[in-house]
Amino acid sequence: KAGVTQTPRYLIKTRGQQVTLSCSPISGHRSVSWYQQTPGQGLQFLFEYFSETQRNKGNFPGRFSGRQFSNSRSEMNVSTLELGDSALYLCASSLTTGTDTQYFGPGTRLTVL
Amino acid sequence: AQSVTQPDIHITVSEGASLELRCNYSYGATPYLFWYVQSPGQGLQLLLKYFSGDTLVQGIKGFEAEFKRSQSSFNLRKPSVHWSDAAEYFCAYGGATNKLIFGTGTLLAVQP
């Protein structure tokens, strides 16, 4: 089975722009979660989507949003980028919501200049 | 506040030596616990998990971890470290949701 895929792998944007990251879960997995990883804050949960509905949300501003499509693929969007948004964004998929084993993709490295 | 603590930021071991990475969590309910490994520039790979049952769990790459409720710990062990084990290791807690709370990570260096 193919693993979790994320596109693009690398992205450079400037302050004030917006960005959309994509995640394709493992086949058959219906839950997708997003995490932000930075040297200062570590790994932080952004949100989880299951059956096209947001199930959980972390403590991030409204500039961070996401959605999930009927094929379980997910996108996250960050509007009005700030320098502090530079991070590795990781997507994880699991079979279902609730407590389940999450499998991570390789991440998208976002650099904001 | 809920937290996962990995007391060791950086550990260096010699190849062939044994390894123990510490992890403590601060929750009262039965936890769901995970260990992940991350190589530079890569995503997280699941090493092992504890949901319930036997408190000693086996994972991939020869790793094992022991859940000790009395000590709120879930330490990762490996009897003989290989140079390819050099990476960053993260302990994570999962409760009733898929929101994982991660420790700050332990960076493992392996000396030849």
mmCIF file of N, CA and C in Angstrom, chain A residues 10-113:
data_model
loop_
_atom_site.group_PDB
_atom_site.id
_atom_site.type_symbol
_atom_site.label_atom_id
_atom_site.label_comp_id
_atom_site.label_asym_id
_atom_site.label_seq_id
_atom_site.Cartn_x
_atom_site.Cartn_y
_atom_site.Cartn_z
ATOM 1 N N TYR A 10 8.301 21.193 -0.926
ATOM 2 C CA TYR A 10 8.936 22.439 -0.520
ATOM 3 C C TYR A 10 8.182 23.611 -1.139
ATOM 4 N N LEU A 11 8.140 24.687 -0.376
ATOM 5 C CA LEU A 11 7.378 25.857 -0.802
ATOM 6 C C LEU A 11 8.029 27.099 -0.209
ATOM 7 N N ILE A 12 8.192 28.117 -1.037
ATOM 8 C CA ILE A 12 8.692 29.414 -0.545
ATOM 9 C C ILE A 12 7.654 30.469 -0.886
ATOM 10 N N LYS A 13 7.241 31.223 0.121
ATOM 11 C CA LYS A 13 6.249 32.274 -0.049
ATOM 12 C C LYS A 13 6.749 33.530 0.647
ATOM 13 N N THR A 14 6.095 34.628 0.379
ATOM 14 C CA THR A 14 6.408 35.877 1.059
ATOM 15 C C THR A 14 5.272 36.252 2.009
ATOM 16 N N ARG A 15 5.605 37.090 2.958
ATOM 17 C CA ARG A 15 4.614 37.536 3.945
ATOM 18 C C ARG A 15 3.376 38.113 3.264
ATOM 19 N N GLY A 16 2.235 37.783 3.799
ATOM 20 C CA GLY A 16 0.984 38.299 3.267
ATOM 21 C C GLY A 16 0.327 37.404 2.225
ATOM 22 N N GLN A 17 1.107 36.517 1.639
ATOM 23 C CA GLN A 17 0.521 35.603 0.658
ATOM 24 C C GLN A 17 -0.260 34.499 1.372
ATOM 25 N N GLN A 18 -0.939 33.693 0.580
ATOM 26 C CA GLN A 18 -1.604 32.526 1.136
ATOM 27 C C GLN A 18 -1.044 31.275 0.470
ATOM 28 N N VAL A 19 -1.249 30.136 1.119
ATOM 29 C CA VAL A 19 -0.680 28.897 0.609
ATOM 30 C C VAL A 19 -1.660 27.753 0.853
ATOM 31 N N THR A 20 -1.652 26.786 -0.045
ATOM 32 C CA THR A 20 -2.484 25.585 0.100
ATOM 33 C C THR A 20 -1.599 24.362 -0.002
ATOM 34 N N LEU A 21 -1.700 23.502 0.997
ATOM 35 C CA LEU A 21 -0.945 22.263 1.029
ATOM 36 C C LEU A 21 -1.910 21.100 0.864
ATOM 37 N N SER A 22 -1.421 20.036 0.229
ATOM 38 C CA SER A 22 -2.300 18.903 -0.065
ATOM 39 C C SER A 22 -1.780 17.629 0.583
ATOM 40 N N CYS A 23 -2.718 16.762 0.939
ATOM 41 C CA CYS A 23 -2.379 15.496 1.580
ATOM 42 C C CYS A 23 -3.296 14.398 1.057
ATOM 43 N N SER A 24 -2.694 13.310 0.609
ATOM 44 C CA SER A 24 -3.468 12.132 0.202
ATOM 45 C C SER A 24 -3.210 11.016 1.201
ATOM 46 N N PRO A 25 -4.248 10.546 1.885
ATOM 47 C CA PRO A 25 -4.041 9.539 2.921
ATOM 48 C C PRO A 25 -3.799 8.152 2.337
ATOM 49 N N ILE A 26 -3.432 7.236 3.196
ATOM 50 C CA ILE A 26 -3.312 5.838 2.807
ATOM 51 C C ILE A 26 -4.687 5.351 2.339
ATOM 52 N N SER A 27 -4.698 4.539 1.309
ATOM 53 C CA SER A 27 -5.954 4.046 0.762
ATOM 54 C C SER A 27 -6.788 3.374 1.852
ATOM 55 N N GLY A 28 -8.047 3.797 1.948
ATOM 56 C CA GLY A 28 -8.935 3.232 2.958
ATOM 57 C C GLY A 28 -8.977 4.017 4.249
ATOM 58 N N HIS A 29 -8.018 4.886 4.465
ATOM 59 C CA HIS A 29 -8.022 5.730 5.662
ATOM 60 C C HIS A 29 -8.966 6.905 5.444
ATOM 61 N N ARG A 30 -9.750 7.189 6.476
ATOM 62 C CA ARG A 30 -10.752 8.247 6.337
ATOM 63 C C ARG A 30 -10.485 9.460 7.227
ATOM 64 N N SER A 31 -9.504 9.336 8.097
ATOM 65 C CA SER A 31 -9.178 10.459 8.974
ATOM 66 C C SER A 31 -7.841 11.049 8.564
ATOM 67 N N VAL A 32 -7.799 12.371 8.490
ATOM 68 C CA VAL A 32 -6.561 13.081 8.175
ATOM 69 C C VAL A 32 -6.349 14.155 9.230
ATOM 70 N N SER A 33 -5.158 14.159 9.799
ATOM 71 C CA SER A 33 -4.791 15.174 10.785
ATOM 72 C C SER A 33 -3.594 15.954 10.275
ATOM 73 N N TRP A 34 -3.503 17.195 10.698
ATOM 74 C CA TRP A 34 -2.393 18.064 10.306
ATOM 75 C C TRP A 34 -1.643 18.526 11.543
ATOM 76 N N TYR A 35 -0.317 18.600 11.405
ATOM 77 C CA TYR A 35 0.542 19.051 12.491
ATOM 78 C C TYR A 35 1.552 20.051 11.938
ATOM 79 N N GLN A 36 1.931 20.979 12.799
ATOM 80 C CA GLN A 36 2.990 21.935 12.471
ATOM 81 C C GLN A 36 4.208 21.598 13.315
ATOM 82 N N GLN A 37 5.380 21.558 12.693
ATOM 83 C CA GLN A 37 6.609 21.291 13.439
ATOM 84 C C GLN A 37 7.583 22.437 13.245
ATOM 85 N N THR A 38 7.961 23.073 14.352
ATOM 86 C CA THR A 38 8.956 24.138 14.338
ATOM 87 C C THR A 38 9.990 23.858 15.406
ATOM 88 N N PRO A 39 11.193 24.398 15.256
ATOM 89 C CA PRO A 39 12.237 24.183 16.274
ATOM 90 C C PRO A 39 11.828 24.738 17.646
ATOM 91 N N GLY A 40 11.087 25.826 17.653
ATOM 92 C CA GLY A 40 10.738 26.455 18.925
ATOM 93 C C GLY A 40 9.545 25.834 19.622
ATOM 94 N N GLN A 41 8.528 25.457 18.876
ATOM 95 C CA GLN A 41 7.289 24.943 19.463
ATOM 96 C C GLN A 41 7.134 23.430 19.331
ATOM 97 N N GLY A 42 7.998 22.793 18.577
ATOM 98 C CA GLY A 42 7.900 21.355 18.411
ATOM 99 C C GLY A 42 6.733 20.966 17.519
ATOM 100 N N LEU A 43 6.168 19.815 17.802
ATOM 101 C CA LEU A 43 5.060 19.281 17.013
ATOM 102 C C LEU A 43 3.746 19.682 17.652
ATOM 103 N N GLN A 44 2.921 20.403 16.894
ATOM 104 C CA GLN A 44 1.647 20.869 17.413
ATOM 105 C C GLN A 44 0.516 20.475 16.478
ATOM 106 N N PHE A 45 -0.560 20.015 17.080
ATOM 107 C CA PHE A 45 -1.735 19.583 16.329
ATOM 108 C C PHE A 45 -2.491 20.797 15.798
ATOM 109 N N LEU A 46 -2.826 20.732 14.509
ATOM 110 C CA LEU A 46 -3.609 21.794 13.879
ATOM 111 C C LEU A 46 -5.092 21.448 13.853
ATOM 112 N N PHE A 47 -5.442 20.384 13.159
ATOM 113 C CA PHE A 47 -6.836 19.928 13.092
ATOM 114 C C PHE A 47 -6.913 18.530 12.511
ATOM 115 N N GLU A 48 -8.098 17.927 12.683
ATOM 116 C CA GLU A 48 -8.381 16.607 12.137
ATOM 117 C C GLU A 48 -9.671 16.656 11.340
ATOM 118 N N TYR A 49 -9.673 15.977 10.225
ATOM 119 C CA TYR A 49 -10.870 15.843 9.409
ATOM 120 C C TYR A 49 -11.225 14.372 9.257
ATOM 121 N N PHE A 50 -12.523 14.108 9.336
ATOM 122 C CA PHE A 50 -13.035 12.761 9.158
ATOM 123 C C PHE A 50 -14.380 12.876 8.471
ATOM 124 N N SER A 51 -14.565 12.120 7.411
ATOM 125 C CA SER A 51 -15.812 12.189 6.641
ATOM 126 C C SER A 51 -16.172 13.627 6.287
ATOM 127 N N GLU A 52 -15.177 14.344 5.824
ATOM 128 C CA GLU A 52 -15.336 15.729 5.319
ATOM 129 C C GLU A 52 -15.731 16.725 6.405
ATOM 130 N N THR A 53 -15.628 16.336 7.656
ATOM 131 C CA THR A 53 -16.002 17.215 8.761
ATOM 132 C C THR A 53 -14.809 17.410 9.684
ATOM 133 N N GLN A 54 -14.620 18.639 10.136
ATOM 134 C CA GLN A 54 -13.562 18.876 11.109
ATOM 135 C C GLN A 54 -13.985 18.307 12.448
ATOM 136 N N ARG A 55 -13.162 17.424 13.005
ATOM 137 C CA ARG A 55 -13.509 16.749 14.252
ATOM 138 C C ARG A 55 -12.798 17.353 15.458
ATOM 139 N N ASN A 56 -11.614 17.824 15.248
ATOM 140 C CA ASN A 56 -10.838 18.418 16.332
ATOM 141 C C ASN A 56 -10.037 19.583 15.789
ATOM 142 N N LYS A 57 -9.746 20.527 16.664
ATOM 143 C CA LYS A 57 -8.987 21.697 16.244
ATOM 144 C C LYS A 57 -7.999 22.053 17.333
ATOM 145 N N GLY A 58 -6.787 22.381 16.931
ATOM 146 C CA GLY A 58 -5.774 22.825 17.876
ATOM 147 C C GLY A 58 -5.871 24.313 18.112
ATOM 148 N N ASN A 59 -4.897 24.837 18.812
ATOM 149 C CA ASN A 59 -4.913 26.232 19.215
ATOM 150 C C ASN A 59 -4.144 27.097 18.222
ATOM 151 N N PHE A 60 -4.696 27.252 17.053
ATOM 152 C CA PHE A 60 -4.091 28.070 16.003
ATOM 153 C C PHE A 60 -5.092 29.124 15.557
ATOM 154 N N PRO A 61 -4.589 30.256 15.051
ATOM 155 C CA PRO A 61 -5.506 31.313 14.611
ATOM 156 C C PRO A 61 -6.325 30.889 13.404
ATOM 157 N N GLY A 62 -7.378 31.668 13.137
ATOM 158 C CA GLY A 62 -8.294 31.349 12.054
ATOM 159 C C GLY A 62 -7.665 31.409 10.664
ATOM 160 N N ARG A 63 -6.430 31.947 10.595
ATOM 161 C CA ARG A 63 -5.742 31.977 9.298
ATOM 162 C C ARG A 63 -5.448 30.559 8.796
ATOM 163 N N PHE A 64 -5.435 29.639 9.712
ATOM 164 C CA PHE A 64 -5.186 28.234 9.372
ATOM 165 C C PHE A 64 -6.537 27.527 9.206
ATOM 166 N N SER A 65 -6.743 26.972 8.052
ATOM 167 C CA SER A 65 -8.008 26.278 7.793
ATOM 168 C C SER A 65 -7.741 25.028 6.975
ATOM 169 N N GLY A 66 -8.729 24.191 6.902
ATOM 170 C CA GLY A 66 -8.556 22.973 6.138
ATOM 171 C C GLY A 66 -9.873 22.490 5.589
ATOM 172 N N ARG A 67 -9.780 21.457 4.794
ATOM 173 C CA ARG A 67 -10.988 20.792 4.319
ATOM 174 C C ARG A 67 -10.633 19.384 3.882
ATOM 175 N N GLN A 68 -11.652 18.582 3.742
ATOM 176 C CA GLN A 68 -11.451 17.215 3.285
ATOM 177 C C GLN A 68 -12.472 16.910 2.207
ATOM 178 N N PHE A 69 -12.030 16.188 1.220
ATOM 179 C CA PHE A 69 -12.895 15.853 0.090
ATOM 180 C C PHE A 69 -13.494 14.459 0.270
ATOM 181 N N SER A 70 -14.406 14.134 -0.602
ATOM 182 C CA SER A 70 -15.120 12.854 -0.469
ATOM 183 C C SER A 70 -14.195 11.648 -0.644
ATOM 184 N N ASN A 71 -13.045 11.843 -1.294
ATOM 185 C CA ASN A 71 -12.098 10.733 -1.447
ATOM 186 C C ASN A 71 -11.069 10.711 -0.308
ATOM 187 N N SER A 72 -11.332 11.477 0.736
ATOM 188 C CA SER A 72 -10.522 11.583 1.953
ATOM 189 C C SER A 72 -9.276 12.441 1.792
ATOM 190 N N ARG A 73 -8.959 12.853 0.605
ATOM 191 C CA ARG A 73 -7.837 13.776 0.430
ATOM 192 C C ARG A 73 -8.141 15.070 1.186
ATOM 193 N N SER A 74 -7.082 15.693 1.683
ATOM 194 C CA SER A 74 -7.280 16.890 2.495
ATOM 195 C C SER A 74 -6.359 18.000 2.023
ATOM 196 N N GLU A 75 -6.795 19.199 2.237
ATOM 197 C CA GLU A 75 -5.971 20.374 1.991
ATOM 198 C C GLU A 75 -5.987 21.248 3.232
ATOM 199 N N MET A 76 -4.873 21.919 3.462
ATOM 200 C CA MET A 76 -4.875 22.960 4.486
ATOM 201 C C MET A 76 -4.428 24.269 3.837
ATOM 202 N N ASN A 77 -4.989 25.327 4.310
ATOM 203 C CA ASN A 77 -4.730 26.648 3.766
ATOM 204 C C ASN A 77 -4.264 27.574 4.874
ATOM 205 N N VAL A 78 -3.254 28.354 4.573
ATOM 206 C CA VAL A 78 -2.824 29.392 5.505
ATOM 207 C C VAL A 78 -2.906 30.719 4.760
ATOM 208 N N SER A 79 -3.695 31.622 5.291
ATOM 209 C CA SER A 79 -3.840 32.925 4.648
ATOM 210 C C SER A 79 -2.960 33.954 5.362
ATOM 211 N N THR A 80 -2.688 35.039 4.687
ATOM 212 C CA THR A 80 -1.909 36.141 5.238
ATOM 213 C C THR A 80 -0.688 35.618 5.991
ATOM 214 N N LEU A 81 0.197 34.988 5.254
ATOM 215 C CA LEU A 81 1.346 34.336 5.857
ATOM 216 C C LEU A 81 2.206 35.297 6.678
ATOM 217 N N GLU A 82 2.702 34.754 7.793
ATOM 218 C CA GLU A 82 3.636 35.481 8.653
ATOM 219 C C GLU A 82 4.957 34.713 8.688
ATOM 220 N N LEU A 83 6.024 35.425 9.071
ATOM 221 C CA LEU A 83 7.330 34.766 9.129
ATOM 222 C C LEU A 83 7.290 33.541 10.035
ATOM 223 N N GLY A 84 6.529 33.630 11.106
ATOM 224 C CA GLY A 84 6.438 32.543 12.073
ATOM 225 C C GLY A 84 5.711 31.312 11.563
ATOM 226 N N ASP A 85 5.133 31.413 10.387
ATOM 227 C CA ASP A 85 4.461 30.243 9.812
ATOM 228 C C ASP A 85 5.442 29.305 9.128
ATOM 229 N N SER A 86 6.688 29.726 9.015
ATOM 230 C CA SER A 86 7.708 28.852 8.441
ATOM 231 C C SER A 86 7.836 27.615 9.306
ATOM 232 N N ALA A 87 7.667 26.459 8.692
ATOM 233 C CA ALA A 87 7.608 25.225 9.466
ATOM 234 C C ALA A 87 7.550 24.036 8.522
ATOM 235 N N LEU A 88 7.664 22.862 9.120
ATOM 236 C CA LEU A 88 7.376 21.617 8.415
ATOM 237 C C LEU A 88 5.933 21.250 8.760
ATOM 238 N N TYR A 89 5.110 21.113 7.761
ATOM 239 C CA TYR A 89 3.706 20.754 7.976
ATOM 240 C C TYR A 89 3.528 19.279 7.632
ATOM 241 N N LEU A 90 3.107 18.545 8.642
ATOM 242 C CA LEU A 90 2.960 17.099 8.518
ATOM 243 C C LEU A 90 1.500 16.708 8.484
ATOM 244 N N CYS A 91 1.206 15.794 7.617
ATOM 245 C CA CYS A 91 -0.129 15.232 7.518
ATOM 246 C C CYS A 91 -0.059 13.786 8.000
ATOM 247 N N ALA A 92 -1.088 13.351 8.691
ATOM 248 C CA ALA A 92 -1.149 11.973 9.169
ATOM 249 C C ALA A 92 -2.513 11.395 8.857
ATOM 250 N N SER A 93 -2.544 10.135 8.495
ATOM 251 C CA SER A 93 -3.842 9.509 8.239
ATOM 252 C C SER A 93 -4.047 8.310 9.145
ATOM 253 N N SER A 94 -5.311 8.025 9.414
ATOM 254 C CA SER A 94 -5.670 6.840 10.178
ATOM 255 C C SER A 94 -6.985 6.311 9.641
ATOM 256 N N LEU A 95 -7.280 5.068 10.008
ATOM 257 C CA LEU A 95 -8.491 4.438 9.491
ATOM 258 C C LEU A 95 -9.741 5.192 9.907
ATOM 259 N N THR A 96 -9.760 5.579 11.164
ATOM 260 C CA THR A 96 -10.966 6.198 11.679
ATOM 261 C C THR A 96 -10.604 7.304 12.655
ATOM 262 N N THR A 97 -11.598 7.995 13.138
ATOM 263 C CA THR A 97 -11.388 9.024 14.141
ATOM 264 C C THR A 97 -11.421 8.381 15.515
ATOM 265 N N GLY A 98 -11.337 9.189 16.551
ATOM 266 C CA GLY A 98 -11.158 8.603 17.872
ATOM 267 C C GLY A 98 -9.702 8.194 17.980
ATOM 268 N N THR A 99 -9.362 7.410 18.948
ATOM 269 C CA THR A 99 -7.963 7.036 19.089
ATOM 270 C C THR A 99 -7.609 5.950 18.082
ATOM 271 N N ASP A 100 -6.674 6.260 17.224
ATOM 272 C CA ASP A 100 -6.273 5.303 16.203
ATOM 273 C C ASP A 100 -4.809 5.563 15.875
ATOM 274 N N THR A 101 -4.182 4.622 15.264
ATOM 275 C CA THR A 101 -2.778 4.786 14.903
ATOM 276 C C THR A 101 -2.669 5.706 13.709
ATOM 277 N N GLN A 102 -1.836 6.728 13.832
ATOM 278 C CA GLN A 102 -1.658 7.693 12.763
ATOM 279 C C GLN A 102 -0.348 7.433 12.031
ATOM 280 N N TYR A 103 -0.415 7.488 10.716
ATOM 281 C CA TYR A 103 0.746 7.297 9.853
ATOM 282 C C TYR A 103 1.027 8.613 9.141
ATOM 283 N N PHE A 104 2.282 9.025 9.227
ATOM 284 C CA PHE A 104 2.639 10.353 8.763
ATOM 285 C C PHE A 104 3.221 10.354 7.351
ATOM 286 N N GLY A 105 2.981 11.463 6.662
ATOM 287 C CA GLY A 105 3.616 11.707 5.383
ATOM 288 C C GLY A 105 4.982 12.355 5.573
ATOM 289 N N PRO A 106 5.672 12.644 4.467
ATOM 290 C CA PRO A 106 7.022 13.224 4.542
ATOM 291 C C PRO A 106 7.037 14.702 4.900
ATOM 292 N N GLY A 107 5.874 15.350 4.806
ATOM 293 C CA GLY A 107 5.799 16.761 5.176
ATOM 294 C C GLY A 107 6.003 17.710 4.012
ATOM 295 N N THR A 108 5.533 18.925 4.220
ATOM 296 C CA THR A 108 5.783 20.041 3.309
ATOM 297 C C THR A 108 6.571 21.085 4.078
ATOM 298 N N ARG A 109 7.739 21.434 3.555
ATOM 299 C CA ARG A 109 8.566 22.464 4.203
ATOM 300 C C ARG A 109 8.173 23.807 3.629
ATOM 301 N N LEU A 110 7.568 24.649 4.457
ATOM 302 C CA LEU A 110 7.143 25.985 4.053
ATOM 303 C C LEU A 110 8.110 27.021 4.611
ATOM 304 N N THR A 111 8.629 27.839 3.730
ATOM 305 C CA THR A 111 9.484 28.953 4.140
ATOM 306 C C THR A 111 8.796 30.250 3.757
ATOM 307 N N VAL A 112 8.641 31.129 4.731
ATOM 308 C CA VAL A 112 8.009 32.427 4.501
ATOM 309 C C VAL A 112 9.082 33.509 4.607
ATOM 310 N N LEU A 113 9.249 34.265 3.535
ATOM 311 C CA LEU A 113 10.287 35.322 3.497
ATOM 312 C C LEU A 113 9.676 36.699 3.686
#
